[in-house]
Amino acid sequence: MPLLHRTIKLVLATCIAISLADFLQLSYATSAGIIAILSVLDTRRASLKTAWARLWSTLLALALATLAFSFLGFHLLTLGLYLCLYVPLAYKANLTAGIAPCTVLVTHLFLEKSTSLILLGNELALFLIGAGIALIANLYMPSQNKQILLYHEEVEQALKSILLRFQEFLLTGDGRNEAQLISQLDQTLKRALDVVYLDRHNQVFHRTNYQVHYFEMRLAQNKILRTMANNINKFSLESREAVILASLFERTALQLSRQNPGHELLNDIELFHQTFRERPLPQTREEFEARATLFQLLHDIEVFIQLKVDFYEQYAEEHS
């Protein structure tokens, strides 16, 4: 969440929560504002999950405090005993998000030296107002769709550039390749995944794994490209096979779009396998090593394309 949006939400949620609690003439109205601040989180899903956990945490805290104060009196040692009971139970029940705000509510009982139903209702109302206003504030989340589409274009362009560089290396027999573009793409993909994970957590009811799996697929492809770059570094012999494989790299680069299923490329690879098998056997050690490297590159590009085909088939409806 951008800092400006977060600041505006915190200010509005705090002021509205305190104003509403004060309008209802609740005691310790400012506590509603504190709970609102703690409940405005980065995503809708996180806010909803935390608010639900804090509701149960509040009920547990008020119940334990009522029992402790009713039987042992309103003493500091009693407050300490309450914490000794409440904190371990909160951890065991995975309700730790409510420890701080709920303890603030319990101190109101301690200060008022009362566990009356009116006061307990007051504390529960403070929580509901603070958490409720925070949830309402988090209904608005800026859309990440535009940024995600830009990452799609950036990633596909980077992959295209890498494959065309591979084509150039094979055609010239120059394998000098520091894989800088691959490293840059790794960083781009990590940033893209951060954005899509955030966007996914803002989709409470209509959630999809499409964008997450798309960039994870591209990340897996980029790992294959890094392996291929290492193999190309070992290759320095011009050959007919290298020209054929270079043409496959070019065709793959031109068909990287997520709308392209990639089936034709797999068919091309099968034809390339057949062509390579029909070529004359290598005559020298250098030719044999070059042929082995080319076969490995052909296998790697096949795995690269298969990842795209599998993704397309899994999310065929997204393309219709």
XYZ file of C-alpha atoms in Angstrom:
320
model
C 0.000 0.000 0.000
C 1.479 3.407 -0.973
C 2.501 5.564 1.987
C 0.046 8.338 1.084
C -2.917 5.930 0.931
C -1.893 4.294 4.190
C -1.536 7.662 5.941
C -4.947 8.862 4.749
C -6.581 5.609 5.858
C -4.956 5.727 9.291
C -5.995 9.332 9.876
C -9.576 8.849 8.703
C -10.078 5.506 10.480
C -8.683 6.848 13.766
C -10.675 10.077 13.768
C -13.933 8.423 12.670
C -13.590 5.605 15.232
C -12.944 8.033 18.098
C -15.758 10.339 16.957
C -18.239 7.458 16.725
C -17.263 6.071 20.130
C -17.563 9.549 21.634
C -20.944 10.076 19.935
C -22.161 6.847 21.548
C -20.831 8.163 24.854
C -18.506 5.224 25.381
C -15.815 5.467 28.041
C -12.181 5.574 26.827
C -13.299 6.533 23.314
C -9.697 7.073 22.187
C -9.082 3.321 22.517
C -11.351 2.795 19.515
C -8.947 4.950 17.513
C -5.947 2.930 18.711
C -7.646 -0.326 17.682
C -8.434 1.223 14.279
C -4.758 2.131 13.778
C -3.686 -1.419 14.615
C -6.310 -2.885 12.298
C -5.491 -0.966 9.101
C -3.169 -3.414 7.332
C -1.687 -3.673 3.836
C -4.335 -5.967 2.331
C -8.056 -6.653 2.699
C -7.433 -10.299 3.455
C -4.907 -9.543 6.201
C -7.236 -6.970 7.761
C -10.208 -9.355 7.746
C -8.165 -12.248 9.135
C -6.632 -10.109 11.879
C -9.960 -8.539 12.854
C -11.527 -12.010 13.205
C -8.639 -13.225 15.363
C -8.815 -10.093 17.539
C -12.563 -10.547 18.075
C -11.981 -13.980 19.599
C -8.974 -12.635 21.454
C -11.102 -9.840 22.935
C -13.791 -12.262 24.101
C -11.133 -14.506 25.670
C -9.392 -11.578 27.372
C -12.578 -10.098 28.832
C -13.728 -13.523 30.087
C -10.413 -14.285 31.822
C -10.153 -10.790 33.273
C -13.715 -10.951 34.603
C -12.998 -14.251 36.362
C -9.668 -13.061 37.759
C -10.934 -9.709 39.061
C -14.180 -11.198 40.418
C -12.416 -13.836 42.538
C -9.120 -12.121 43.421
C -10.000 -8.445 43.428
C -8.631 -5.486 41.493
C -4.956 -5.739 42.385
C -1.814 -5.398 40.303
C -0.951 -9.028 41.075
C -4.347 -10.042 39.711
C -3.613 -8.184 36.493
C -0.298 -10.030 36.330
C -2.059 -13.365 36.877
C -4.498 -12.527 34.086
C -1.551 -11.959 31.726
C 0.045 -15.245 32.842
C -3.136 -17.032 31.775
C -4.088 -14.984 28.733
C -0.759 -14.702 26.881
C -0.014 -18.482 26.666
C -3.619 -19.211 25.675
C -3.478 -16.518 22.972
C -0.300 -18.029 21.555
C -1.701 -21.570 21.595
C -4.905 -20.421 19.879
C -2.967 -18.324 17.333
C -4.579 -15.130 18.625
C -1.391 -13.174 19.285
C -2.552 -10.237 17.131
C -4.970 -9.303 19.911
C -2.624 -9.357 22.894
C -1.797 -5.630 22.917
C -5.226 -4.090 22.121
C -7.110 -6.569 24.315
C -4.848 -5.888 27.282
C -5.560 -2.171 26.851
C -9.277 -2.966 27.120
C -8.689 -5.085 30.223
C -6.815 -2.236 31.928
C -10.039 -0.225 31.688
C -11.711 -2.824 33.914
C -8.757 -2.573 36.265
C -8.900 1.227 36.418
C -12.687 1.283 36.870
C -12.517 -1.594 39.382
C -15.591 -3.078 37.795
C -16.618 -6.010 35.623
C -20.216 -4.929 35.164
C -22.060 -5.912 31.996
C -22.260 -2.232 31.030
C -18.482 -1.824 31.217
C -17.852 -5.126 29.427
C -20.252 -3.999 26.700
C -18.372 -0.707 26.524
C -15.065 -2.512 25.882
C -16.560 -4.836 23.291
C -18.146 -1.836 21.543
C -14.771 -0.046 21.452
C -13.239 -3.046 19.731
C -16.081 -3.453 17.233
C -16.005 0.226 16.301
C -12.221 0.357 15.877
C -11.951 -2.883 13.926
C -15.111 -2.198 11.910
C -14.016 1.263 10.785
C -10.602 -0.154 9.815
C -12.270 -2.852 7.688
C -14.423 -0.241 5.965
C -11.336 1.894 5.299
C -9.589 -1.111 3.752
C -12.428 -1.747 1.312
C -10.588 0.642 -0.982
C -7.339 -0.743 -2.313
C -5.627 0.751 -5.376
C -5.731 -1.631 -8.332
C -2.448 -3.262 -9.343
C -3.721 -4.387 -12.766
C -1.950 -1.645 -14.708
C 1.372 -2.363 -13.005
C 0.955 -6.108 -13.531
C 0.291 -5.642 -17.264
C 3.425 -3.504 -17.525
C 5.400 -6.307 -15.875
C 3.953 -8.742 -18.435
C 5.304 -6.600 -21.254
C 8.661 -6.030 -19.560
C 9.189 -9.727 -18.823
C 8.228 -10.882 -22.321
C 10.481 -8.262 -23.912
C 13.380 -9.344 -21.689
C 12.881 -13.008 -22.586
C 12.776 -12.081 -26.267
C 16.045 -10.157 -25.959
C 17.753 -13.078 -24.219
C 16.672 -15.618 -26.847
C 17.750 -13.347 -29.681
C 21.135 -12.968 -27.986
C 21.383 -16.758 -27.879
C 20.580 -16.819 -31.591
C 23.368 -14.350 -32.246
C 25.878 -16.356 -30.202
C 25.055 -19.551 -32.113
C 25.284 -17.897 -35.521
C 28.600 -16.201 -34.812
C 30.121 -19.020 -32.769
C 30.858 -16.473 -30.034
C 29.761 -17.812 -26.668
C 30.920 -14.916 -24.527
C 27.869 -14.369 -22.357
C 27.804 -12.920 -18.846
C 24.052 -13.522 -18.419
C 23.457 -9.919 -17.347
C 20.041 -9.825 -19.011
C 19.074 -13.019 -17.182
C 20.092 -11.561 -13.815
C 18.143 -8.377 -14.552
C 15.099 -10.447 -15.470
C 15.370 -12.332 -12.169
C 15.056 -9.035 -10.311
C 12.129 -7.920 -12.468
C 10.298 -11.196 -11.845
C 10.807 -10.926 -8.090
C 9.345 -7.412 -8.101
C 6.433 -8.592 -10.247
C 5.701 -11.477 -7.873
C 5.669 -9.074 -4.914
C 2.997 -7.034 -6.688
C 0.840 -10.009 -7.713
C 1.014 -11.559 -4.232
C -0.165 -8.240 -2.785
C -2.944 -7.993 -5.347
C -4.025 -11.572 -4.669
C -4.341 -10.905 -0.940
C -6.652 -7.994 -1.729
C -9.059 -10.354 -3.516
C -11.112 -11.705 -0.633
C -13.885 -13.440 -2.570
C -12.775 -13.673 -6.219
C -9.225 -14.897 -5.956
C -7.223 -16.363 -8.821
C -3.774 -17.913 -9.041
C -3.353 -16.964 -12.707
C -0.987 -14.010 -12.288
C 1.037 -15.740 -9.571
C 1.484 -18.867 -11.673
C 2.257 -16.824 -14.792
C 5.240 -15.069 -13.228
C 6.347 -18.250 -11.448
C 6.305 -19.960 -14.863
C 8.436 -17.160 -16.302
C 10.794 -17.456 -13.333
C 11.200 -21.181 -14.011
C 11.856 -20.405 -17.683
C 14.514 -17.887 -16.717
C 16.309 -20.519 -14.634
C 16.442 -22.703 -17.740
C 17.860 -19.778 -19.724
C 20.641 -19.405 -17.148
C 21.584 -23.054 -17.662
C 21.474 -22.552 -21.413
C 23.715 -19.498 -21.117
C 26.345 -21.618 -19.368
C 26.195 -24.192 -22.176
C 26.454 -21.521 -24.869
C 29.601 -20.253 -23.149
C 31.188 -23.630 -23.956
C 30.198 -23.478 -27.609
C 32.472 -21.862 -30.198
C 32.103 -23.969 -33.357
C 30.053 -22.855 -36.347
C 27.923 -25.657 -37.798
C 24.741 -26.383 -39.716
C 23.135 -27.616 -36.495
C 23.885 -24.308 -34.791
C 22.123 -22.417 -37.584
C 19.088 -24.666 -37.276
C 18.924 -24.243 -33.504
C 19.424 -20.475 -33.823
C 16.332 -20.318 -36.025
C 14.364 -22.106 -33.308
C 15.512 -19.528 -30.745
C 14.326 -16.775 -33.072
C 10.911 -18.390 -33.587
C 10.529 -18.915 -29.837
C 11.424 -15.277 -29.180
C 8.729 -14.125 -31.595
C 6.054 -16.347 -29.997
C 6.544 -15.530 -26.320
C 3.220 -13.770 -25.813
C 1.043 -15.272 -23.090
C -1.750 -15.555 -25.692
C 0.363 -17.992 -27.729
C -0.044 -21.630 -26.611
C 3.345 -22.734 -27.984
C 2.164 -26.045 -29.468
C 3.663 -25.266 -32.888
C 7.072 -24.769 -31.319
C 6.958 -28.227 -29.763
C 6.151 -29.661 -33.176
C 9.121 -27.787 -34.618
C 11.395 -29.272 -31.974
C 10.384 -32.778 -32.983
C 11.322 -31.926 -36.574
C 14.668 -30.567 -35.375
C 15.323 -33.806 -33.485
C 14.703 -35.720 -36.686
C 16.939 -33.378 -38.703
C 19.779 -33.708 -36.192
C 19.521 -37.497 -36.261
C 19.878 -37.447 -40.048
C 22.971 -35.241 -40.013
C 26.407 -36.869 -40.527
C 28.158 -38.041 -37.371
C 30.835 -35.714 -35.953
C 34.378 -36.529 -37.113
C 36.479 -34.789 -34.466
C 36.395 -34.439 -30.695
C 35.603 -30.742 -31.085
C 32.655 -31.506 -33.366
C 31.412 -34.215 -31.000
C 31.468 -31.838 -27.985
C 29.726 -29.143 -30.007
C 27.028 -31.628 -31.110
C 26.494 -32.715 -27.484
C 26.128 -29.081 -26.404
C 23.619 -28.428 -29.184
C 21.548 -31.443 -28.177
C 21.519 -30.209 -24.587
C 20.421 -26.757 -25.743
C 17.666 -28.346 -27.818
C 16.488 -30.303 -24.777
C 16.548 -27.174 -22.599
C 14.552 -25.084 -25.065
C 12.023 -27.925 -25.279
C 11.583 -27.828 -21.479
C 11.361 -24.017 -21.699
C 8.511 -24.225 -24.220
C 6.770 -27.096 -22.402
C 6.457 -24.910 -19.291
C 4.544 -22.370 -21.375
C 2.347 -25.051 -22.976
C 1.461 -26.540 -19.579
C 0.609 -23.092 -18.222
C -1.548 -22.255 -21.237
C -3.478 -25.504 -20.966
C -4.057 -25.009 -17.230
C -5.467 -21.513 -17.753
C -7.043 -21.905 -21.182
C -10.191 -20.107 -20.025
C -8.167 -16.985 -19.192
C -7.273 -16.696 -22.888
C -10.774 -17.230 -24.261
